[in-house]
Coordinates of C-alpha atoms in Angstrom, one line a residue:
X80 CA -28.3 -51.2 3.2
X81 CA -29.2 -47.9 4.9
X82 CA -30.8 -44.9 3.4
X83 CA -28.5 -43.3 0.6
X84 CA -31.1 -42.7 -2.1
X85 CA -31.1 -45.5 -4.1
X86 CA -34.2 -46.8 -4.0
X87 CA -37.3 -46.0 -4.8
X88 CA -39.9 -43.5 -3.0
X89 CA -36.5 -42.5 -0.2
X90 CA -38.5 -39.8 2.5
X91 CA -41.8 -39.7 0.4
X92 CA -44.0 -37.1 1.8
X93 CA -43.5 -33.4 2.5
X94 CA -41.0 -32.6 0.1
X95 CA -42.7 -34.0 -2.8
X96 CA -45.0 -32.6 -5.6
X97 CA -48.1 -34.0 -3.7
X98 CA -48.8 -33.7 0.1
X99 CA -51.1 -36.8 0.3
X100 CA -51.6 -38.5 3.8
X101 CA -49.8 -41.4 4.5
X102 CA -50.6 -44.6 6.2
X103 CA -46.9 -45.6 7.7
X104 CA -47.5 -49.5 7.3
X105 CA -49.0 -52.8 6.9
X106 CA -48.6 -56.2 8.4
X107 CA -49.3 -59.4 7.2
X108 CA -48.9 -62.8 9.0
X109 CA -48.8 -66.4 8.1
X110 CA -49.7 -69.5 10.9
X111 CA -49.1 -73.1 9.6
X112 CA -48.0 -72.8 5.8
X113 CA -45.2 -74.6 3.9
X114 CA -43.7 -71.8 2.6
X115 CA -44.7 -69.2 4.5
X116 CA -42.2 -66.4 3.2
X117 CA -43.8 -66.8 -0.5
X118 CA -47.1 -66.3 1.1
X119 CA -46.0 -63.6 3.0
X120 CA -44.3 -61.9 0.1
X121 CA -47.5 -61.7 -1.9
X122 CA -49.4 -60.2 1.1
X123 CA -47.1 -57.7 1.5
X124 CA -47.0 -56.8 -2.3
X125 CA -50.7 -56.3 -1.9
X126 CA -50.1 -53.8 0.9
X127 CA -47.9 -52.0 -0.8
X128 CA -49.4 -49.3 -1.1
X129 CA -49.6 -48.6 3.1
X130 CA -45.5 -48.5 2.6
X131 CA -42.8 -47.9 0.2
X132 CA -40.4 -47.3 1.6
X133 CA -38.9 -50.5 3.2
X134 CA -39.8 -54.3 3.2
X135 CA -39.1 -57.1 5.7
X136 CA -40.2 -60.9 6.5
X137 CA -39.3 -63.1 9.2
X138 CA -39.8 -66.4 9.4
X139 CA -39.4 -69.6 12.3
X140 CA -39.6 -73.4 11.7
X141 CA -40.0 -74.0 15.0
X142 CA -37.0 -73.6 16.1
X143 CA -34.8 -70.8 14.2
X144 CA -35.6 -67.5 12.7
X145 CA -34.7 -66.1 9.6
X146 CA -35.6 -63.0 8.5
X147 CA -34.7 -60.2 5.9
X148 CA -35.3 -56.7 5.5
X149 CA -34.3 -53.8 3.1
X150 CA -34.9 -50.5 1.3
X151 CA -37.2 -50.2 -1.2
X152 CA -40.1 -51.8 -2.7
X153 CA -41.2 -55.7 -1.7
X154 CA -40.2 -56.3 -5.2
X155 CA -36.9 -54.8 -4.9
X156 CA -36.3 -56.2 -1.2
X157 CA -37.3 -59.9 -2.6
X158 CA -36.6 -62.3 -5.1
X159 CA -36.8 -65.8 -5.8
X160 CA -33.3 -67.0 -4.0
X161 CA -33.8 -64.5 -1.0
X162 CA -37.3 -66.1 -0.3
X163 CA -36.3 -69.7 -0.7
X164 CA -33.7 -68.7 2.2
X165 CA -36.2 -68.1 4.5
X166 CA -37.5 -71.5 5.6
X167 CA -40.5 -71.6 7.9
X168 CA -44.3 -72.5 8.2
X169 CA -44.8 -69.1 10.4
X170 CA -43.7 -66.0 9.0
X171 CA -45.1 -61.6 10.2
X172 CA -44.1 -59.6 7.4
X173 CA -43.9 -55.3 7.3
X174 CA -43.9 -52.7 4.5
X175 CA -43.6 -49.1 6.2
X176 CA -43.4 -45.5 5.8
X177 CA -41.0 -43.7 7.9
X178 CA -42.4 -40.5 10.3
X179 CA -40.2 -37.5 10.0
X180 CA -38.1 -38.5 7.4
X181 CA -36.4 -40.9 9.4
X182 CA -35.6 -43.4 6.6
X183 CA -33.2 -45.8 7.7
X184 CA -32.8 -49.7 7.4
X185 CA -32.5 -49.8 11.2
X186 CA -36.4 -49.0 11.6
X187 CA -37.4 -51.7 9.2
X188 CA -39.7 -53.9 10.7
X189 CA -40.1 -56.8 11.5
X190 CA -37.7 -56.2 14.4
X191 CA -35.6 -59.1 15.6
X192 CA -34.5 -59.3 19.1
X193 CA -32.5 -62.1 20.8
X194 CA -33.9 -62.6 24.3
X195 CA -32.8 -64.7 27.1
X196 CA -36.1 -67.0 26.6
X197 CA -35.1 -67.2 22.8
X198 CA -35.5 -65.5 19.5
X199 CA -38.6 -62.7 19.5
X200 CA -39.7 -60.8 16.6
X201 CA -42.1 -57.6 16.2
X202 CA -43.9 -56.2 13.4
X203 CA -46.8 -53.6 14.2
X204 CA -48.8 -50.9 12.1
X205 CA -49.8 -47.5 14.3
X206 CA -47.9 -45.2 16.9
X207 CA -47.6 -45.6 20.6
X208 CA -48.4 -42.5 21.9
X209 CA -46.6 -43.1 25.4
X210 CA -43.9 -44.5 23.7
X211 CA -41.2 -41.6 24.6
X212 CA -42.2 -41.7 28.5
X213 CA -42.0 -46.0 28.6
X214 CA -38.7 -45.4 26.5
X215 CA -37.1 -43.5 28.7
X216 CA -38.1 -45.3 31.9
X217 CA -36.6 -48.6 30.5
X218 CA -33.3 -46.4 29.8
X219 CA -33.3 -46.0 33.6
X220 CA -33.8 -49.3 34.2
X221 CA -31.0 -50.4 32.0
X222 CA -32.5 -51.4 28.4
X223 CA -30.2 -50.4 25.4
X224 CA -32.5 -49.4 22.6
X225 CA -31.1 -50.2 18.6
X226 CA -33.8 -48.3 16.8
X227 CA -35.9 -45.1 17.2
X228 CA -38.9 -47.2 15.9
X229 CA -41.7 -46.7 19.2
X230 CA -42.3 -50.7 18.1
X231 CA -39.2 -51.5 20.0
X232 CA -40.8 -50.5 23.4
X233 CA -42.8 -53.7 23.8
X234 CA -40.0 -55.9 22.8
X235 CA -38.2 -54.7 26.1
X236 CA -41.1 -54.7 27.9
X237 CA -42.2 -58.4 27.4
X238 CA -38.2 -59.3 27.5
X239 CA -37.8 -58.0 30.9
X240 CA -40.9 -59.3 32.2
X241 CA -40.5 -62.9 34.8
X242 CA -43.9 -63.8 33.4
X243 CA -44.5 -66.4 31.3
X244 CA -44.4 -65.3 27.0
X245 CA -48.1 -64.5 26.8
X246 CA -48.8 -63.2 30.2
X247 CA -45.7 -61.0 29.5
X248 CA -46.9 -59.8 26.0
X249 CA -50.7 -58.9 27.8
X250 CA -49.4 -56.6 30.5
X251 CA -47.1 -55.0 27.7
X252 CA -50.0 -54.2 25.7
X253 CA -51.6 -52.6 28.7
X254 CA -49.3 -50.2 28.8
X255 CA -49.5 -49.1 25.4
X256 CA -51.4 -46.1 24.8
X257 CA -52.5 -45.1 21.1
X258 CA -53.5 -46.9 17.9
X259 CA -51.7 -50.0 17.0
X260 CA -52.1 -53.3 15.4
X261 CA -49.0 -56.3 16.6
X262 CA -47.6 -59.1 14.9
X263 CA -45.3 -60.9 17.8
X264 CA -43.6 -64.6 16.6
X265 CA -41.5 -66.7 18.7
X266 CA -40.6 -70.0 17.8
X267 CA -43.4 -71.6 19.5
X268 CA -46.0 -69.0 19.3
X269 CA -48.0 -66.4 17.0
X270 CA -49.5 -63.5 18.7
X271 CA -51.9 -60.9 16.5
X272 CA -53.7 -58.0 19.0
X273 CA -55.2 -55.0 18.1
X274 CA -55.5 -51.7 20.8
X275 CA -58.4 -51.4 23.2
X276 CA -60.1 -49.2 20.8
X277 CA -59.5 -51.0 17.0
X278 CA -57.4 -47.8 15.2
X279 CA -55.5 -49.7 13.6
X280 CA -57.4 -52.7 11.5
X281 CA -55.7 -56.1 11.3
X282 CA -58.1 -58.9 10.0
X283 CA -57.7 -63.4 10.4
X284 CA -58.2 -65.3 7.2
X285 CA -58.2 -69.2 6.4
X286 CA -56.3 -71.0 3.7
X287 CA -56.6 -74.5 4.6
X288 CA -55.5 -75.4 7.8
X289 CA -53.5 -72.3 8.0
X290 CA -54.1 -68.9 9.3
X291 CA -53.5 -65.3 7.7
X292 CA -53.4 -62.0 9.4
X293 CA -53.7 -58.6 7.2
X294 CA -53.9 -55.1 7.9
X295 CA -56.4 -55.4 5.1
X296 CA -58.6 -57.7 3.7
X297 CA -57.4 -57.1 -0.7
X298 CA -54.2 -58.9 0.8
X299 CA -56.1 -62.2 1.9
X300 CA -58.5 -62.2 -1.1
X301 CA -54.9 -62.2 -3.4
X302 CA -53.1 -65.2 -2.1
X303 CA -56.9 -67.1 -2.1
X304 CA -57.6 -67.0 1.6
X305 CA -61.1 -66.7 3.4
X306 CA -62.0 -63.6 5.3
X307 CA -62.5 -65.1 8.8
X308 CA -63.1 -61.8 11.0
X309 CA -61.7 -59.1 11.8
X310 CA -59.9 -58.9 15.1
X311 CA -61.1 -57.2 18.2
X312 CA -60.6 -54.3 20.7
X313 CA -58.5 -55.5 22.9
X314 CA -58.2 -59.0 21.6
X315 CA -54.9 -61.1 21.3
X316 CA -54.8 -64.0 19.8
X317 CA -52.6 -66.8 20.1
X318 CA -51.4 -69.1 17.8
X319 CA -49.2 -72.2 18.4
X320 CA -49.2 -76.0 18.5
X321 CA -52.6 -76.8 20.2
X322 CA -54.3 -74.7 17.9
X323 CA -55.3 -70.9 18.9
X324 CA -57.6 -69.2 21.3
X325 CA -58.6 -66.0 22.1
X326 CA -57.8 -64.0 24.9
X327 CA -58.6 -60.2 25.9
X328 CA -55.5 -58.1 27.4
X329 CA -58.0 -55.3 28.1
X330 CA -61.8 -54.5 27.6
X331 CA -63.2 -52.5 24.6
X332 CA -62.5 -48.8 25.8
X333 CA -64.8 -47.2 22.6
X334 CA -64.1 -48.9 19.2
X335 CA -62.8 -45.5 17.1
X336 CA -61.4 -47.4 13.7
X337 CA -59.7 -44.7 11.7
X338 CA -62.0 -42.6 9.4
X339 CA -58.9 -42.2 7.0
X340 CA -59.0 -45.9 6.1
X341 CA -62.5 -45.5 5.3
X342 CA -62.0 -42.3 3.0
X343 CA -58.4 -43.0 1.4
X344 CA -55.7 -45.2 2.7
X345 CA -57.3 -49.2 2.6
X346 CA -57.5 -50.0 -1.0
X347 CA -61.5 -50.1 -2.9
X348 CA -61.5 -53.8 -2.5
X349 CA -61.0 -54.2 0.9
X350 CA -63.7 -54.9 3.5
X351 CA -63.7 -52.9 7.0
X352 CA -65.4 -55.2 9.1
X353 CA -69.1 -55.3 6.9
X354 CA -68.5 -52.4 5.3
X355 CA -66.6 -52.5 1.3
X356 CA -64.5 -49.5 0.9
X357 CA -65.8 -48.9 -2.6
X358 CA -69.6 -49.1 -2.0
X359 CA -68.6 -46.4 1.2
X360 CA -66.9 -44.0 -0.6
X361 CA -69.1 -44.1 -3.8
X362 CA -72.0 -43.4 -1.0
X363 CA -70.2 -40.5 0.5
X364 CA -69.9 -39.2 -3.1
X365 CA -73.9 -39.7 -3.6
X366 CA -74.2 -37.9 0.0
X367 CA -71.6 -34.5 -1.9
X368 CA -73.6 -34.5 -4.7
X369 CA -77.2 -34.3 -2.0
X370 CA -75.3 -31.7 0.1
X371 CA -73.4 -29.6 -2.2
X372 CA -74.8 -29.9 -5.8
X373 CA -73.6 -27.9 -8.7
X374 CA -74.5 -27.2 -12.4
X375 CA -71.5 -28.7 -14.6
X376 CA -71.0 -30.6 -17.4
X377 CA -69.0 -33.5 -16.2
X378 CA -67.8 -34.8 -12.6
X379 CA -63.9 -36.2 -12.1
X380 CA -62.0 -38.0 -9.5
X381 CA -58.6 -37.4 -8.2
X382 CA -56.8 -41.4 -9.3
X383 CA -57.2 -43.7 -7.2
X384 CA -58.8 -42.9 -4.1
X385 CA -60.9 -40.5 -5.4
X386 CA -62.7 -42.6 -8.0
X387 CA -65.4 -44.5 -6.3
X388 CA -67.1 -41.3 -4.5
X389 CA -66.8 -39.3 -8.0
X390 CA -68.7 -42.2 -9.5
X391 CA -71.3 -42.1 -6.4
X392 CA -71.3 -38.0 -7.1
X393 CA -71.8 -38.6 -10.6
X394 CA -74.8 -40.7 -10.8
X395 CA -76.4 -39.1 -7.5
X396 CA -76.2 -35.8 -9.6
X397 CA -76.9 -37.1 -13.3
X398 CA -74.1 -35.8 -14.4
X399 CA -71.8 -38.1 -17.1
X400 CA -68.6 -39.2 -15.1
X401 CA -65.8 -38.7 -17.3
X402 CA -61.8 -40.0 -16.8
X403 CA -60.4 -36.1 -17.0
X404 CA -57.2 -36.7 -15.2
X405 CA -55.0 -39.9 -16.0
X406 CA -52.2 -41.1 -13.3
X407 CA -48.8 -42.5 -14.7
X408 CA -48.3 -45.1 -12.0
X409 CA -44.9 -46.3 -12.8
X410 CA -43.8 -42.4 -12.0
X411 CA -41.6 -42.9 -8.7
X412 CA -40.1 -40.4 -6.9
X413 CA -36.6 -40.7 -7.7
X414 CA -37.1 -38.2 -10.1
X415 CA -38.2 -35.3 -8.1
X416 CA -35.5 -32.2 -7.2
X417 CA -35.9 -29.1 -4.7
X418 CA -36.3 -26.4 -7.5
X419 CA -39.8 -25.8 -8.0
X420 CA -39.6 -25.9 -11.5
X421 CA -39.0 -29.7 -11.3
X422 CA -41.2 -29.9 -8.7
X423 CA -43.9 -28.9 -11.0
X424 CA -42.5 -30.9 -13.6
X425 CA -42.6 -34.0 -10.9
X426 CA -46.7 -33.2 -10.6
X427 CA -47.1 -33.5 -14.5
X428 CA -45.8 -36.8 -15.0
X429 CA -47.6 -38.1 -12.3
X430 CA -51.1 -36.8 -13.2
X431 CA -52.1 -35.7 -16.5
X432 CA -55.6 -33.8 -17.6
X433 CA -57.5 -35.0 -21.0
X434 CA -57.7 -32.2 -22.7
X435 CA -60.4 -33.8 -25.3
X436 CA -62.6 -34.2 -22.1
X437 CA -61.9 -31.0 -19.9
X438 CA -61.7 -28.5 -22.9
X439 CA -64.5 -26.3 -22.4
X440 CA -66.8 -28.2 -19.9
X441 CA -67.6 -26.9 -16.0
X442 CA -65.7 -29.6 -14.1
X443 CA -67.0 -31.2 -11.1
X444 CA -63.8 -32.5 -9.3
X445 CA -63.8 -34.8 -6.9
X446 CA -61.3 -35.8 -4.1
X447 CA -61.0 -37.4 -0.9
X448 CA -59.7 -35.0 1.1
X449 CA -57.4 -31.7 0.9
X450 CA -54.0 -31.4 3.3
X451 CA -52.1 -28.7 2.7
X452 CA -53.9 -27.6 -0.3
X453 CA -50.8 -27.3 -2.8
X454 CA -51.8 -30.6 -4.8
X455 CA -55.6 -29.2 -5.3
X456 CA -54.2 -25.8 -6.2
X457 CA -52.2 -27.7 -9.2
X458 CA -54.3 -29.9 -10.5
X459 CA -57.0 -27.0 -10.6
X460 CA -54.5 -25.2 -12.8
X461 CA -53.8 -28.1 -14.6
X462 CA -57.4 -28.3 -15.6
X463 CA -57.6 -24.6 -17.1
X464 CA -54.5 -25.2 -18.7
X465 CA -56.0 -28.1 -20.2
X466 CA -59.6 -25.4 -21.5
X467 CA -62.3 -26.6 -18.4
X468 CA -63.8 -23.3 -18.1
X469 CA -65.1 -23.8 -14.5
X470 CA -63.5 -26.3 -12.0
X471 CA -65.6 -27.1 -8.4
X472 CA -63.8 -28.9 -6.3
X473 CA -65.7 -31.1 -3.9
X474 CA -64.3 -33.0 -1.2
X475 CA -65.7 -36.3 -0.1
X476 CA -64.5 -36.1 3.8
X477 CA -65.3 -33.2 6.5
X478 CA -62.2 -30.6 6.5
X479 CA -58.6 -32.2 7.9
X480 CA -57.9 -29.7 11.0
X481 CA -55.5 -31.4 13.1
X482 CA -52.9 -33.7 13.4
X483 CA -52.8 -37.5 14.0
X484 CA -51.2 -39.4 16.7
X485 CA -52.3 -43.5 15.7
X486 CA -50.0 -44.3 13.3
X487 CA -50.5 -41.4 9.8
X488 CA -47.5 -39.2 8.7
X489 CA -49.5 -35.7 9.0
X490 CA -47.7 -32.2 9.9
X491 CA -48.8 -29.8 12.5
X492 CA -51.9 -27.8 12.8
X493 CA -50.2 -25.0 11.1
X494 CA -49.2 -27.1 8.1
X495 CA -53.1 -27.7 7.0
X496 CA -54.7 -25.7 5.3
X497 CA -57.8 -26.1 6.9
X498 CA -56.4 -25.4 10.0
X499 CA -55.6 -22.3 9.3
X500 CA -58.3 -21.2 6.6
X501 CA -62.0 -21.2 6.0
X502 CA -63.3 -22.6 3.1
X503 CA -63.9 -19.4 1.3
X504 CA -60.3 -18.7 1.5
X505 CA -59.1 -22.5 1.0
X506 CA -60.8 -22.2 -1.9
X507 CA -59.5 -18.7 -3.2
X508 CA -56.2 -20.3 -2.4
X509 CA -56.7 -23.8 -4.6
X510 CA -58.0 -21.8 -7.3
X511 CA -61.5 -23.1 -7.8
X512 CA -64.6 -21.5 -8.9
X513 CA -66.0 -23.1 -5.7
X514 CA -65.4 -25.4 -3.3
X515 CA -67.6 -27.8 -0.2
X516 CA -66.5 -30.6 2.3
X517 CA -68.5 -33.5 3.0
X518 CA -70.6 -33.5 6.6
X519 CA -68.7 -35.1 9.4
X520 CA -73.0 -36.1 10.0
X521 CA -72.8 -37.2 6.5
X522 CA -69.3 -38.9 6.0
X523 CA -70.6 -41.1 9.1
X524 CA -73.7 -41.9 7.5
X525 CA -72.2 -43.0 4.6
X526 CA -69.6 -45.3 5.9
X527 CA -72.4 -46.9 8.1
X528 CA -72.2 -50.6 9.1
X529 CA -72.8 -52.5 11.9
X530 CA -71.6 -50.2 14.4
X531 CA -73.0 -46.8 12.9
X532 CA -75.4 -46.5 15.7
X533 CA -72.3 -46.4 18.1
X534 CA -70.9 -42.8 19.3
X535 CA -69.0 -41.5 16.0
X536 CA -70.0 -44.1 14.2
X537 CA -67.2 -46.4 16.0
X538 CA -65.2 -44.4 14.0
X539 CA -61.8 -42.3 15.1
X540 CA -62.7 -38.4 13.8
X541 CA -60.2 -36.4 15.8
X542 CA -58.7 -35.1 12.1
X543 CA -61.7 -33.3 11.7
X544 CA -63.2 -32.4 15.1
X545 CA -60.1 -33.2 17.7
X546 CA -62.2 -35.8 19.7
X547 CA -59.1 -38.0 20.1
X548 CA -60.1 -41.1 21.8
X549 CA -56.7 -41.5 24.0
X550 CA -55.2 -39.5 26.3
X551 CA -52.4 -37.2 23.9
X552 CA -50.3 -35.2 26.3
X553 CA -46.9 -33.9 25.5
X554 CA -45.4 -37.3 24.6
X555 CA -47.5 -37.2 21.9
X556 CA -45.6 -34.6 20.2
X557 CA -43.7 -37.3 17.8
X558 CA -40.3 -37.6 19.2
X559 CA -39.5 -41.3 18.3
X560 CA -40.2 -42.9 15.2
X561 CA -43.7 -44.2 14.7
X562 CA -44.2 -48.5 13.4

């Protein structure tokens, strides 16, 4: 089925009521399980939130792949005959975003490749930064590409390579530059690597005598598996008959794990390697509420990534959290038009105020971070239509100034608002009777973890302060289609 509009969240992003970041995908792998496919299904379902746009699983029984992909939701891609079709105790499964509106069922991942050393399947969550350069130099050398997904790049590199299937897929890697986390199944073998500097999470888990792979942890703790570890820097594991081992394609360069999962995109419940994403952002709320306080009668967060840190805010401050916004979350996007009347429309049915809360109170509101600035500017209006008298927004991440490279749909510099504004004016813009960002100091401190007392905070901060931690060049300027 390619793109025609009929299924849910077709080209979410720009055009929409809300300009919200978004992650572009998730993976989620299965070693050693019966029915792999069902396990895979309810992985994916977890991680549904990292992609809604399309859905795919493939799985092997050792000897033949079968696989299935489609627009849509997992739910909408899957049902009970479709699954029971894919036989297989292996299985990498993909939900995605697409980058730059290209929406097409072409891109879907996993990608399936017939090679003349057998069947070979991809799934991976990030952007390869280099990929345009590698791209065109296997055009020269005679490769014929099917998609513009960058994931296909490593696919003809470990097919053209005389090196045996895990030697092959190492020097691949090498030559990747950017944030990426890979799923790569033959019939034989498993492979799960993460880039030299861990952008891109993807964490092992145990159910029995098989082995999970997530991009988050939520999705191992719904099917009943044990977290196991996350995995390295530079690590590829491999998974086949004898077992699995551990192997490094290259050394740790300097672990940067996106700050973005950290502040919105990983679900509440998830765990970044010690750190749970609930207990960080409710702690970068308490760090707001130190650095910015306020006088106000009540303190609300944006639903759902917003919650935990305007609970932290809240009871650093002592003031009463209160729900003042509500989100409909079976409001697609289906519904949305290009009139701006609509488009306004689109925003109300997707977030409402309670006016029995906000009606006459000074508002603390809370939110994880600001992109553009036109969803803050209409939810502060939706509060004084609703009677707050006073609405001070407060935003629990440093100010978003440039754009990513690793694998998140953002626009260009000139698109954010922060950007191209300082506060004072962001703020004059949204609405607000005031406004104040988090410390990039302070967002770093609250995250903390085991490897706070590395430089950044091991963390990837080149949204806010355009320390990217790979080389960016002009290949970096997005021309093929990212996971």
């Amino acid at each position: 089925m390619e793109a025609s509009g009929s299924y849910f969240n077709e080209g979410g992003g720009q055009d929409g009521p809300f300009d919200r970041l978004r992650e572009e995908c998730g993976v989620f792998g299965v070693f050693g399980y019966s029915e792999a496919a069902s396990l895979t299904y309810y992985g994916l379902h977890t991680l549904q939130h990292r992609g809604e746009e399309s859905a795919g699983i493939c799985t092997s029984d050792g000897q033949t792949f079968r696989y299935h992909r489609g627009m849509g939701l997992v739910k909408e891609v899957f049902d009970k005959d479709r699954l029971a079709s894919l036989e297989g105790d292996r299985a990498i499964g993909h939900v995605r975003y697409s980058t730059s509106g290209d929406s097409r069922l072409a891109n879907a991942q996993p990608l399936v490749f017939k090679t003349r050393d057998g069947d070979l399947s991809v799934a991976t969550n990030g952007n390869i930064v280099n990929a345009p350069m590698i791209r065109r130099e296997l055009e020269q050398k005679g490769s014929i590409f099917q998609t513009t997904s960058d994931t296909e790049v490593i696919a003809h590199l470990i097919a053209r390579s005389e090196l045996d299937f895990v030697t092959a897929a190492k020097d691949a890697l090498r030559q990747l530059v950017g944030g990426f986390a890979f799923l790569i199944m033959t019939n034989d073998k498993l492979l799960v690597a993460s880039d030299t500097y861990g952008l891109r999470p993807v964490v092992m888990g145990r159910l029995g005598d098989a082995w999970v792979f997530s991009s988050e942890s939520c999705a191992l703790d719904a099917i009943g598996a044990e977290f196991v570890r996350a995995v390295e820097p530079g690590e590829m594991l491999v998974f086949d008959a004898l077992g699995y081992r551990s192997e490094r394609f290259a050394p740790v360069a300097k672990r940067a794990l996106c700050s973005m999962e950290f502040i919105y995109f990983s679900r509440p419940d998830s765990q970044l390697y010690d750190v749970n994403l609930h207990t960080a952002r409710k702690r970068m709320g308490m760090r707001l509420a130190e650095e910015f306080p306020i006088e106000a009668d009540l303190v609300s967060g944006v639903p759902d990534s917003s919650i935990s840190a305007a609970i932290g805010y809240a009871e650093k401050a002592g003031i009463p959290y209160e729900m003042g916004m509500i989100k409909n979350k079976y409001s697609g996007r289906t519904f949305i038009q290009p009139s701006q009347e609509l488009r306004e429309q689109g925003v109300k049915m997707k977030l409402s105020a309670v006016r029995s809360v906000v009606e006459g109170k000074r508002v603390v509101l809370i939110d994880d971070s600001i992109v553009r600035g036109t969803t803050s500017r209409r939810i502060v209006k939706m509060l004084r239509d609703a009677g707050a008298l006073e609405v001070h927004l407060r935003i629990a991440s440093p100010p978003f100034k440039n754009p990513c490279f690793y694998g998140i749909d953002t626009p260009t510099s000139d698109d954010l608002i922060a950007f191209t504004h300082t506060v004072e004016q962001i703020c004059e813009l949204t609405g607000a009777d005031s406004l104040a960002f988090l410390s990039q100091p302070g967002m770093i401190e609250a995250i903390g973890g085991a490897f706070a007392k590395e430089a950044s905070g091991g963390l990837c901060l080149a949204c806010f302060d355009k320390e990217y931690p790979t080389p960016i060049g002009v290949s970096a300027k997005m021309s093929s289609c990212g996971c």
